[in-house]
Short mmCIF file of N, CA and C in Angstrom, two decimals:
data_model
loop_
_atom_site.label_atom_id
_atom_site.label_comp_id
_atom_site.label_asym_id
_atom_site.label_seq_id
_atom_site.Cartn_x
_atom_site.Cartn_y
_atom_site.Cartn_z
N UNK F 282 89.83 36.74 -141.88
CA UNK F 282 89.80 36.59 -140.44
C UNK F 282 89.43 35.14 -140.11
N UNK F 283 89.83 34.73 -139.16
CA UNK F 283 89.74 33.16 -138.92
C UNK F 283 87.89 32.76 -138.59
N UNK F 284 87.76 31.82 -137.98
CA UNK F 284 86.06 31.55 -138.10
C UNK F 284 85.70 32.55 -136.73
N UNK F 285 84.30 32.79 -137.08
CA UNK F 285 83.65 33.66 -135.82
C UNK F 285 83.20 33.40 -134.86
N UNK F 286 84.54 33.97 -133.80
CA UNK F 286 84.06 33.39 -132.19
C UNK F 286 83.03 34.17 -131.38
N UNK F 287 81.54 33.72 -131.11
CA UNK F 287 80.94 34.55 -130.78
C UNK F 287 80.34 33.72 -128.80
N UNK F 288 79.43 34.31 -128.77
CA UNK F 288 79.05 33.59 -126.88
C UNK F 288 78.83 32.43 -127.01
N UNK F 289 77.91 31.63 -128.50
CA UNK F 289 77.70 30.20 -128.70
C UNK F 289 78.80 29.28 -129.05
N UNK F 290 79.69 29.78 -129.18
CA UNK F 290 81.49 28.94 -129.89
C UNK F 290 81.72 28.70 -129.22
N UNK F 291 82.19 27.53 -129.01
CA UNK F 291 82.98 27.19 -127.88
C UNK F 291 84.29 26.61 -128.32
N UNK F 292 84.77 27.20 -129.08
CA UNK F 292 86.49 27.61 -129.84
C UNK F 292 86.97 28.21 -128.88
N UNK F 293 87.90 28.53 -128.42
CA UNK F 293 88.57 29.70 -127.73
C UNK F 293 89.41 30.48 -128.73
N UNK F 294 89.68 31.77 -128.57
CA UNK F 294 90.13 32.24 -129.41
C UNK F 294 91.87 31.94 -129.33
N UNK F 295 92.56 31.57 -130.59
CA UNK F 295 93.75 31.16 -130.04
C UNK F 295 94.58 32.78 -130.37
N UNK F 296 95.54 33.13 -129.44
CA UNK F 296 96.13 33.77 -129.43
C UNK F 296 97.56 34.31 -130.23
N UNK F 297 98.10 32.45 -130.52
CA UNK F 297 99.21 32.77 -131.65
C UNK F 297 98.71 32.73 -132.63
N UNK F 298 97.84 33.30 -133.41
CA UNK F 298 97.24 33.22 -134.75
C UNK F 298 97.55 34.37 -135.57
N UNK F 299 97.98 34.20 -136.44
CA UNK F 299 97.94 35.96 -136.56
C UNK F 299 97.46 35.61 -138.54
N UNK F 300 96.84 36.31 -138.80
CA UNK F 300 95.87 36.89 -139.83
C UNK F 300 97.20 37.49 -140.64
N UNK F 301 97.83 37.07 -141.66
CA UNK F 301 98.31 37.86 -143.26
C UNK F 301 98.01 38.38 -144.04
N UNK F 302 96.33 38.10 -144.11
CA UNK F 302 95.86 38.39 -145.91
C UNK F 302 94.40 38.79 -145.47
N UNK F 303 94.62 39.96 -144.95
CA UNK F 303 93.03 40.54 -144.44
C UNK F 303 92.35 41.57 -145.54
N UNK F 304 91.45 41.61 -145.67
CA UNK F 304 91.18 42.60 -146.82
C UNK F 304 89.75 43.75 -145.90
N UNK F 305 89.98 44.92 -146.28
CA UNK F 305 88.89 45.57 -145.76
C UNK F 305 88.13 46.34 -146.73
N UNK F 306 87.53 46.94 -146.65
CA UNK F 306 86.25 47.62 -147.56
C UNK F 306 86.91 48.42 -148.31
N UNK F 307 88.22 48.58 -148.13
CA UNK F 307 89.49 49.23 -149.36
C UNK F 307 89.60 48.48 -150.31
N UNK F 308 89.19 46.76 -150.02
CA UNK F 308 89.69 46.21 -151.36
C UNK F 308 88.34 45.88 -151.81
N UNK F 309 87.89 46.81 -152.61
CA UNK F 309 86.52 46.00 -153.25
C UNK F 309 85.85 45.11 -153.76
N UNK F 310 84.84 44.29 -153.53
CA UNK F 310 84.50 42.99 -153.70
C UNK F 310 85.42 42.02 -153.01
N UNK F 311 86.16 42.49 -152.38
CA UNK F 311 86.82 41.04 -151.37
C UNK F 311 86.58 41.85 -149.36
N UNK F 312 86.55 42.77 -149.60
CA UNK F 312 86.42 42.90 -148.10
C UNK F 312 85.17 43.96 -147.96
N UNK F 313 84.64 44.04 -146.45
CA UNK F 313 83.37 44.71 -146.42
C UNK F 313 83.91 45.66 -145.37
N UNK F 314 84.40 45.52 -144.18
CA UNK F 314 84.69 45.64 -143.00
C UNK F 314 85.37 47.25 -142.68
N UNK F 315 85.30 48.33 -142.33
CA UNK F 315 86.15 49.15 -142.34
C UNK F 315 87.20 48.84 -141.17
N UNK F 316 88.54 49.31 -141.40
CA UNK F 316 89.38 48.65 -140.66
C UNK F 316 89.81 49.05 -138.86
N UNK F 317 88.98 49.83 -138.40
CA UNK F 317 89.02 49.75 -137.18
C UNK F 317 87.83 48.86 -136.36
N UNK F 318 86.81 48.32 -137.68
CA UNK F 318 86.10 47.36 -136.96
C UNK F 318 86.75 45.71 -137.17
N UNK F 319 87.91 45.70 -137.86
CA UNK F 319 88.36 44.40 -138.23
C UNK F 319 89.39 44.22 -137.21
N UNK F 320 90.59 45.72 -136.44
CA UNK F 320 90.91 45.44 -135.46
C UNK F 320 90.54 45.41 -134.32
N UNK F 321 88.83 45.77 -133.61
CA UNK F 321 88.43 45.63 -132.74
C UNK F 321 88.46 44.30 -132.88
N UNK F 322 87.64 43.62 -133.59
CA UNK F 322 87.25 42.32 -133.89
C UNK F 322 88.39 41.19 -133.36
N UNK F 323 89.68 41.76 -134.38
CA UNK F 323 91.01 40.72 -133.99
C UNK F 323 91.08 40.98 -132.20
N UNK F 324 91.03 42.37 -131.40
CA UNK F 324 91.14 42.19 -130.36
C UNK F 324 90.40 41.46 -129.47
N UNK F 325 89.16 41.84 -129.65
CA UNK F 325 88.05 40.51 -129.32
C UNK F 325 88.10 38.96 -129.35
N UNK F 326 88.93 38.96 -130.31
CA UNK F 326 88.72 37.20 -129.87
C UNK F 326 90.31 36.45 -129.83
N UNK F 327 91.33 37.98 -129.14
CA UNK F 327 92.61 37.27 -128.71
C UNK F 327 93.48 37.46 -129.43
N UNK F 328 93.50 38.09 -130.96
CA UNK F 328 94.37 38.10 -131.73
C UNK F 328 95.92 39.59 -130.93
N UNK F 329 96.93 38.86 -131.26
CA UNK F 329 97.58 39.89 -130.63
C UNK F 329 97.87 40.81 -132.03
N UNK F 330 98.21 40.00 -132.73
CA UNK F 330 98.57 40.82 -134.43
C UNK F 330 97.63 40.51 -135.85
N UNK F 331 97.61 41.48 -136.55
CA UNK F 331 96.95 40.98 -138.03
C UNK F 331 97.44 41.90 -139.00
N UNK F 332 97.77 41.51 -140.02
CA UNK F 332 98.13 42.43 -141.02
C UNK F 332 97.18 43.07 -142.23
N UNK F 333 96.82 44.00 -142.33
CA UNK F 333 95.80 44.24 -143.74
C UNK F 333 96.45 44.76 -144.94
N UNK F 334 96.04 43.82 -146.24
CA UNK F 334 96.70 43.59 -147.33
C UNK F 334 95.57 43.93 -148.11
N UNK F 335 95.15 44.86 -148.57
CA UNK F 335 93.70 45.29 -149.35
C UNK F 335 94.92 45.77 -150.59
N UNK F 336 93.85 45.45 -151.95
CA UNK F 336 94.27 45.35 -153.20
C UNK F 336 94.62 46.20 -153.68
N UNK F 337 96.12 46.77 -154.01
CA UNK F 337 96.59 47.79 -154.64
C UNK F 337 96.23 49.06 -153.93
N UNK F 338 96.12 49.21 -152.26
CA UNK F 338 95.60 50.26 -151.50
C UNK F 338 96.19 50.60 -150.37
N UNK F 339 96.54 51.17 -149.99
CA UNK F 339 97.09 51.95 -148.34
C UNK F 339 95.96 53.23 -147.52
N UNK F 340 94.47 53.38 -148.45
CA UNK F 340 94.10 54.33 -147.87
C UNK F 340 94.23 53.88 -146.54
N UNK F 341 93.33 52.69 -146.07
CA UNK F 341 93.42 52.88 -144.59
C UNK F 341 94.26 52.09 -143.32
N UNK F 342 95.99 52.70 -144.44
CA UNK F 342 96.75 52.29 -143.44
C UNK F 342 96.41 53.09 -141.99
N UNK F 343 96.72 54.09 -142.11
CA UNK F 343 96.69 55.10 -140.85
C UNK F 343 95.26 54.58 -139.65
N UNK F 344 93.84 54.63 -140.38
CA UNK F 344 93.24 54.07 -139.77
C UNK F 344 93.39 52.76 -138.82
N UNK F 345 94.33 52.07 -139.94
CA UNK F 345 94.53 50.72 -139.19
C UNK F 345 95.42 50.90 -138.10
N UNK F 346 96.52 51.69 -138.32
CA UNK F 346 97.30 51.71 -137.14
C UNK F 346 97.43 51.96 -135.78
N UNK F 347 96.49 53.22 -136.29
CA UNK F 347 95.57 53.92 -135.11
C UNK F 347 94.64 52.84 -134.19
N UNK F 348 93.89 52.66 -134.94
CA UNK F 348 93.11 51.03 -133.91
C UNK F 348 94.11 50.19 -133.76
N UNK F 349 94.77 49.30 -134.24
CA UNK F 349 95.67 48.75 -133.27
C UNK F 349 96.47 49.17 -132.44
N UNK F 350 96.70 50.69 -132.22
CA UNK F 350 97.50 51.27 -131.04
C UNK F 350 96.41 51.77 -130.06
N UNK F 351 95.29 51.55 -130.43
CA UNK F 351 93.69 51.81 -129.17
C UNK F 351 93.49 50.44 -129.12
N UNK F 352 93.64 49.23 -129.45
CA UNK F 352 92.76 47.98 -129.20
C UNK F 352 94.42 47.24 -128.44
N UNK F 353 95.58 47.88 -128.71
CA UNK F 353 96.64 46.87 -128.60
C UNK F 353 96.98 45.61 -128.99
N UNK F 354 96.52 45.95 -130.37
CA UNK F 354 96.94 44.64 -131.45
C UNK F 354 97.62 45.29 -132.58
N UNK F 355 99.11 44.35 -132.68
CA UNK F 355 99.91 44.83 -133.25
C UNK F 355 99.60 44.59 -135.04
N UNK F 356 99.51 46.17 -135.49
CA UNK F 356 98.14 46.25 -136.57
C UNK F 356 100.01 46.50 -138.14
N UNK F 357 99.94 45.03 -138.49
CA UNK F 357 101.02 45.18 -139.78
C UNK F 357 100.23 45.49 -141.13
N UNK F 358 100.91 46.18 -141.76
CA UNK F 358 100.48 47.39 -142.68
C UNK F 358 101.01 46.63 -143.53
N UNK F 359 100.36 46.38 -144.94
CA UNK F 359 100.82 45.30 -146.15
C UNK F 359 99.62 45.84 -147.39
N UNK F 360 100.19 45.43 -148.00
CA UNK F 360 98.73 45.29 -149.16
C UNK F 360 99.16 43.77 -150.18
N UNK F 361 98.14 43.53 -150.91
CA UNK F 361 98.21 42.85 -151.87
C UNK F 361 97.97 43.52 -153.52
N UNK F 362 99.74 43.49 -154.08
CA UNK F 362 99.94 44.46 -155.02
C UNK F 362 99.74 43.59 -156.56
N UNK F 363 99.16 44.20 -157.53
CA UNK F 363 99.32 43.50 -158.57
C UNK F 363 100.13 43.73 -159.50
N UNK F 364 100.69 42.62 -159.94
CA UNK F 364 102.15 42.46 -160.36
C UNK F 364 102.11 42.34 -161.75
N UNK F 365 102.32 43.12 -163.13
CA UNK F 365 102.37 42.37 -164.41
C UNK F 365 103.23 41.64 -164.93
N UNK F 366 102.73 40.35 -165.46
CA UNK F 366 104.15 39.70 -165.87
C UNK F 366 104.47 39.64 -167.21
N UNK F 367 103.54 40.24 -168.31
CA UNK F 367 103.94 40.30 -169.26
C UNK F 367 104.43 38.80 -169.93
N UNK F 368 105.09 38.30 -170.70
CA UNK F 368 105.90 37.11 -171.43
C UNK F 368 105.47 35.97 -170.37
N UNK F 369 105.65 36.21 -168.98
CA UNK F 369 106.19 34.97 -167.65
C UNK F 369 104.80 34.83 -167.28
N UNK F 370 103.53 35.58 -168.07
CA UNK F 370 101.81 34.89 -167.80
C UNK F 370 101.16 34.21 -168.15
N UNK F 371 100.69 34.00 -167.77
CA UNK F 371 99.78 32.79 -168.68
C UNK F 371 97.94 33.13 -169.12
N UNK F 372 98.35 32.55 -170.39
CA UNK F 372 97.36 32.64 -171.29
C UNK F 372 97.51 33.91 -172.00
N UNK F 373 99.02 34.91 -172.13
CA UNK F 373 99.21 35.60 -172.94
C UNK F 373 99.94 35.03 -174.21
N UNK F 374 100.72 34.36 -174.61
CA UNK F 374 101.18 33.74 -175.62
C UNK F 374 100.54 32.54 -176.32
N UNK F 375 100.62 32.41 -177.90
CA UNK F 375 100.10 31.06 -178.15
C UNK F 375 100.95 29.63 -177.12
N UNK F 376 102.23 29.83 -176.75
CA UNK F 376 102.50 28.71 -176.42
C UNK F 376 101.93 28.54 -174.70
N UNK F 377 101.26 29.50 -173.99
CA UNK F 377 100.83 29.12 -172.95
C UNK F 377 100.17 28.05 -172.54
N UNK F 378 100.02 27.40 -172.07
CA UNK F 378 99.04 26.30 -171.49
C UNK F 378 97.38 27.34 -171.24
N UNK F 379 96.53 26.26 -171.26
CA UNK F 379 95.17 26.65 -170.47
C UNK F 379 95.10 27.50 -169.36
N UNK F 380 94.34 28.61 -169.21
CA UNK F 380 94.46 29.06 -167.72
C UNK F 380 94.12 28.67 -166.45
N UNK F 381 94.28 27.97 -165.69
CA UNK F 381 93.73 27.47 -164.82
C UNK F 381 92.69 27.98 -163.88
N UNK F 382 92.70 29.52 -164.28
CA UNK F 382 91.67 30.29 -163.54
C UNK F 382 90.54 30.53 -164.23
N UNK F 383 90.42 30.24 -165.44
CA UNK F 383 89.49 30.80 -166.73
C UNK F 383 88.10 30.62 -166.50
N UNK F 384 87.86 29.25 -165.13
CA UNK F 384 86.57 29.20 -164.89
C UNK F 384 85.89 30.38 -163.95
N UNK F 385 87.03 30.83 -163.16
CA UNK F 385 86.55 32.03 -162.27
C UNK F 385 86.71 33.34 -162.52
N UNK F 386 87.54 33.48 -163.38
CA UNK F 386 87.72 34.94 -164.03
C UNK F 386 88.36 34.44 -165.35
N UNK F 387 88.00 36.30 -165.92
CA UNK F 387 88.83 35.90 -167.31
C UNK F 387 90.54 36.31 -167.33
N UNK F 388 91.34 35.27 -168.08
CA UNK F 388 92.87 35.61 -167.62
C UNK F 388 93.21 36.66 -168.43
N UNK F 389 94.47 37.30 -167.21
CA UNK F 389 94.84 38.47 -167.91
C UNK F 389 96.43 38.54 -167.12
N UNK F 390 97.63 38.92 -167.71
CA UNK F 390 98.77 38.41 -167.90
C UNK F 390 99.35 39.50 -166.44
N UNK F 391 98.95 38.82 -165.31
CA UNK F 391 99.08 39.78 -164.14
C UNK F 391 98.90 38.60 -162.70
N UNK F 392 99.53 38.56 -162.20
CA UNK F 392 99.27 38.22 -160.41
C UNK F 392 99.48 39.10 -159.48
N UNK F 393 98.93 38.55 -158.03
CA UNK F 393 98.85 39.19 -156.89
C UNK F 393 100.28 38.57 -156.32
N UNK F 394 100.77 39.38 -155.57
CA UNK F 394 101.82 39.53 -154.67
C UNK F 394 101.61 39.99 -152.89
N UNK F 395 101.76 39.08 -152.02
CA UNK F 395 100.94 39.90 -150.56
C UNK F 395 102.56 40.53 -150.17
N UNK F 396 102.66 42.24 -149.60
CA UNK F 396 103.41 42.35 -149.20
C UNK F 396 103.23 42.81 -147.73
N UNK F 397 104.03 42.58 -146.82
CA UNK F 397 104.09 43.29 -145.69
C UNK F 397 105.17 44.12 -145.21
N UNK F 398 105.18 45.29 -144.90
CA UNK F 398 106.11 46.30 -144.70
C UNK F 398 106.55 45.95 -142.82
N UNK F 399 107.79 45.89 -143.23
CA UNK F 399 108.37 45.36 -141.47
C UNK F 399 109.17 46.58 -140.92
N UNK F 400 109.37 47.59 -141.65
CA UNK F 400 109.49 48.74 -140.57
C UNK F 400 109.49 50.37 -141.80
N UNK F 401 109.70 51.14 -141.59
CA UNK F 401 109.28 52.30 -142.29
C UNK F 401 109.89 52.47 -143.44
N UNK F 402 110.81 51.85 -144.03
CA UNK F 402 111.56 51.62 -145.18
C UNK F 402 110.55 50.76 -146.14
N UNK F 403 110.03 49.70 -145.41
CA UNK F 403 109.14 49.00 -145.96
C UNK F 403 107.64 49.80 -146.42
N UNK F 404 107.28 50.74 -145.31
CA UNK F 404 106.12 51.45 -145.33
C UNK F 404 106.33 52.11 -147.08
N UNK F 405 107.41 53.02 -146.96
CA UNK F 405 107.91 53.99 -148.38
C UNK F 405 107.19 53.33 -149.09
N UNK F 406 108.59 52.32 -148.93
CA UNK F 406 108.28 51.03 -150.62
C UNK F 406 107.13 50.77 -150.87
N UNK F 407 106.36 50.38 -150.47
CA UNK F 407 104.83 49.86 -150.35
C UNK F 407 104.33 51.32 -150.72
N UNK F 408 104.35 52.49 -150.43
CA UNK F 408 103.83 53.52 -150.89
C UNK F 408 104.38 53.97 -152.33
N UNK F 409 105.87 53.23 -152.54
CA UNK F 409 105.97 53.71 -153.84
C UNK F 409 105.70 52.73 -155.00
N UNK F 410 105.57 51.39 -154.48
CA UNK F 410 104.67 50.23 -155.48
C UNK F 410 103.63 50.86 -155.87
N UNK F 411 102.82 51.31 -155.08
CA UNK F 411 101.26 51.46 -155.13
C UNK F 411 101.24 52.94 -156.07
N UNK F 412 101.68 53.51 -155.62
CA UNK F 412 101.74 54.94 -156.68
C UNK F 412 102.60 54.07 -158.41
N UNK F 413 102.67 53.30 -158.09
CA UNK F 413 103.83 53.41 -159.21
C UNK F 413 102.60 52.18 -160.41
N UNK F 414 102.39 51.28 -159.49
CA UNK F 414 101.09 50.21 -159.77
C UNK F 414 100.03 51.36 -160.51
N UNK F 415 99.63 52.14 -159.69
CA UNK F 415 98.18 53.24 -160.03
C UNK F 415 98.61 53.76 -160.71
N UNK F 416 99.58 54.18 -161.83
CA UNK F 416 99.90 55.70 -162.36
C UNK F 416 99.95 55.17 -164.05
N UNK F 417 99.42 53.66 -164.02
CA UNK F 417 98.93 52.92 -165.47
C UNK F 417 97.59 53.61 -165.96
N UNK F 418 97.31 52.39 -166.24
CA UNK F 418 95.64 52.33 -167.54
C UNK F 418 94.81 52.85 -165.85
N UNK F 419 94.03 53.49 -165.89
CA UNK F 419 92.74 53.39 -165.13
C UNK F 419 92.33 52.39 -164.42
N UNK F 420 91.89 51.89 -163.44
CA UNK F 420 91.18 50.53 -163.08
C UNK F 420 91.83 49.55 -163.23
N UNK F 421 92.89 49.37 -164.13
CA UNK F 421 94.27 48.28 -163.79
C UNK F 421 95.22 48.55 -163.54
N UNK F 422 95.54 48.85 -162.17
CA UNK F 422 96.64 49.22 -161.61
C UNK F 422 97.58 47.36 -161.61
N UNK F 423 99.03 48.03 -161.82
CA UNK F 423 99.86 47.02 -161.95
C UNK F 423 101.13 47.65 -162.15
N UNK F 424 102.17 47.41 -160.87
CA UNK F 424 103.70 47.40 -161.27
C UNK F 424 104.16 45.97 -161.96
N UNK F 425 105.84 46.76 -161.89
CA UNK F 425 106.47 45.18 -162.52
C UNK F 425 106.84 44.53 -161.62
N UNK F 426 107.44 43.24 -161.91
CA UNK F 426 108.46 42.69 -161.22
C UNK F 426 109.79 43.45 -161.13
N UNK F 427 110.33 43.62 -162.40
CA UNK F 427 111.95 44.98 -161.56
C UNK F 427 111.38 46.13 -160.48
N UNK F 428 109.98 46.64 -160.65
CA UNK F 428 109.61 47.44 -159.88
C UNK F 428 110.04 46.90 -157.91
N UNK F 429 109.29 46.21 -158.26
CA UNK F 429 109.60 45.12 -156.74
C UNK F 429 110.62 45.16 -156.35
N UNK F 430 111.27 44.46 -157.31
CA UNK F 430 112.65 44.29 -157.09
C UNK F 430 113.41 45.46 -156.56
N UNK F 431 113.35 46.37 -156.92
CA UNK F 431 113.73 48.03 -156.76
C UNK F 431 113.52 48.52 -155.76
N UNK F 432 112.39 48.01 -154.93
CA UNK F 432 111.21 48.51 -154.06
C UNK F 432 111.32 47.60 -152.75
N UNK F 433 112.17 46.69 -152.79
CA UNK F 433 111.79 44.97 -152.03
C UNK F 433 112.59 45.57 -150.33
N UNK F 434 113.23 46.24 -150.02
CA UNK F 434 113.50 46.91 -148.71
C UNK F 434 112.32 46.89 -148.07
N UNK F 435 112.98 46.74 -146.75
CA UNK F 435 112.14 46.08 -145.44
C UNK F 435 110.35 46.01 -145.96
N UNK F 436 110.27 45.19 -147.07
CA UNK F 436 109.17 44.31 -147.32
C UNK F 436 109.69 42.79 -146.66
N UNK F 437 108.45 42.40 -146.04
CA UNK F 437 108.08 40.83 -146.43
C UNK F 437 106.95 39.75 -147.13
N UNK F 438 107.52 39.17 -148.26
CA UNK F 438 106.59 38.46 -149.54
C UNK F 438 105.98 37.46 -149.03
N UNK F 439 104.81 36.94 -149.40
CA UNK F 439 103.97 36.21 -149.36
C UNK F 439 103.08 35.39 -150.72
N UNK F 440 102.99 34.65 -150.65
CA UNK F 440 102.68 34.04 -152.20
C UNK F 440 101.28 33.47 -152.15
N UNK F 441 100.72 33.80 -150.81
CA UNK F 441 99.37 32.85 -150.29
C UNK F 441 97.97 33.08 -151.44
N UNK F 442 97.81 34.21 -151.84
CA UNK F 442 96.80 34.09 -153.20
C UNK F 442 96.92 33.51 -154.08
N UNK F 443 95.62 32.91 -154.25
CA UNK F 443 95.55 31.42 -155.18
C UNK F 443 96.10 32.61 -156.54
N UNK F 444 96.24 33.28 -156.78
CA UNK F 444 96.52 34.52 -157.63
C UNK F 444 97.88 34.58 -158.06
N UNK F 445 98.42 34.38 -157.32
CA UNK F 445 99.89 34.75 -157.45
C UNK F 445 100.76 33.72 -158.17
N UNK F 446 101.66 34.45 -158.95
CA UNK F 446 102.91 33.84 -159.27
C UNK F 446 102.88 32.27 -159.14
N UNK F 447 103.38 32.42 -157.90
CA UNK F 447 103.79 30.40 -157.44
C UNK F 447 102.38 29.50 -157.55
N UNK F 448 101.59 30.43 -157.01
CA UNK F 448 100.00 28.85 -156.70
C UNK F 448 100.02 28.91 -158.44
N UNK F 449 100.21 29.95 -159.17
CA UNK F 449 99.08 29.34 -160.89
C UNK F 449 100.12 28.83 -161.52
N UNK F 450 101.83 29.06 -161.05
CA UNK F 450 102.36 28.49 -161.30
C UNK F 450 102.23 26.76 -161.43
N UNK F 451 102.20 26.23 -159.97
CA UNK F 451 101.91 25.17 -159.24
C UNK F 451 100.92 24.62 -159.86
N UNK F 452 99.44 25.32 -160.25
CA UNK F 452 98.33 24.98 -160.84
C UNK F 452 98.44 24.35 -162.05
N UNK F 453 99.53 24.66 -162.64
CA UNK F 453 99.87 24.80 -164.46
C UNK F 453 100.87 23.52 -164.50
N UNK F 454 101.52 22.89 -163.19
CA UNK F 454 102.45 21.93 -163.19
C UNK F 454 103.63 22.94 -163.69
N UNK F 455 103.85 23.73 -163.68
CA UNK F 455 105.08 24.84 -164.05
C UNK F 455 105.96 24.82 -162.36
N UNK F 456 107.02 24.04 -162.58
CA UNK F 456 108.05 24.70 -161.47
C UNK F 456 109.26 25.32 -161.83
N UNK F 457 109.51 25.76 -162.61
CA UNK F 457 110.33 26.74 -163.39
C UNK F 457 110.48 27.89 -162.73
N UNK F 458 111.51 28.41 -161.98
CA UNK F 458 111.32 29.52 -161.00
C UNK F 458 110.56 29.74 -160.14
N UNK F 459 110.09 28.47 -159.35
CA UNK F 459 109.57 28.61 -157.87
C UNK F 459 110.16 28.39 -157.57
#
């Protein structure tokens, strides 16, 4: 969510802003917020839209939708799915380079993907990533890339996690399929 406009700010809240990569108390250790207090919040300080992208999760799509059809903020339904890449990761092969993330976590041959579902075709898909992501190992949920691919109807991609594909790409000096 953007910085917090409260009675002492004297920000105004800007109105074309709209929020992509929101995480709520669905995605653990990155969000706290349950999600009808994150769309009161966006309504509060002007937001007309925000999308919530919590990690490998849709429990609280419905919740979300519901408050943005009581607050009248147009509430886009997305998650941020994790993607395995197998061969195309880094720091799985001897010939990989260094991980560039290795100081903040330990690497493991997988990125984040933000998706947003733009009308009910998209909703499915996103419901059938996520079942399809969860139905692995326990606690590492992860589809593929053909999965996506399979799945990519009325989705829209986003690459904004330092996580994903393109940034560790970018990180690694790798532009090879960005």
């Amino acid at each position: 969510m953007p910085r917090r406009a409260d009675a002492q700010s004297s920000v105004a809240p800007r109105g074309d802003y709209i929020e992509l990569h929101c995480h709520s108390g669905f995605s653990l250790l990155d969000g706290a917020s349950n999600p009808e207090t994150l769309i009161a919040r966006a309504a509060a300080i002007g937001m007309g839209a925000v999308a919530l992208t919590d990690h490998d999760d849709l429990g609280g799509a419905v919740r979300w939708a519901e408050a943005g059809r009581e607050h009248g903020v147009e509430a886009i339904v997305g998650l941020e799915l994790t993607v395995g890449t197998g061969a195309r990761g880094h720091g799985d092969t001897a010939q990989d380079p260094p991980c560039p993330c290795a100081s903040v976590r330990p690497c493991v041959p997988i990125s984040h993907l933000t998706l947003l579902a733009t009308d009910q075709a998209g909703y499915r898909n996103l419901s059938r990533l996520v079942t399809r992501a969860r139905s692995g190992e326990r606690g590492a949920p992860a589809a593929s890339w053909e999965e996506v691919e399979r799945h990519a109807a009325g989705l829209f991609c986003l690459t904004g996690c330092p996580f994903g594909e393109v940034p560790q790409r970018l990180a690694r000096d790798d532009e090879t399929g960005v």
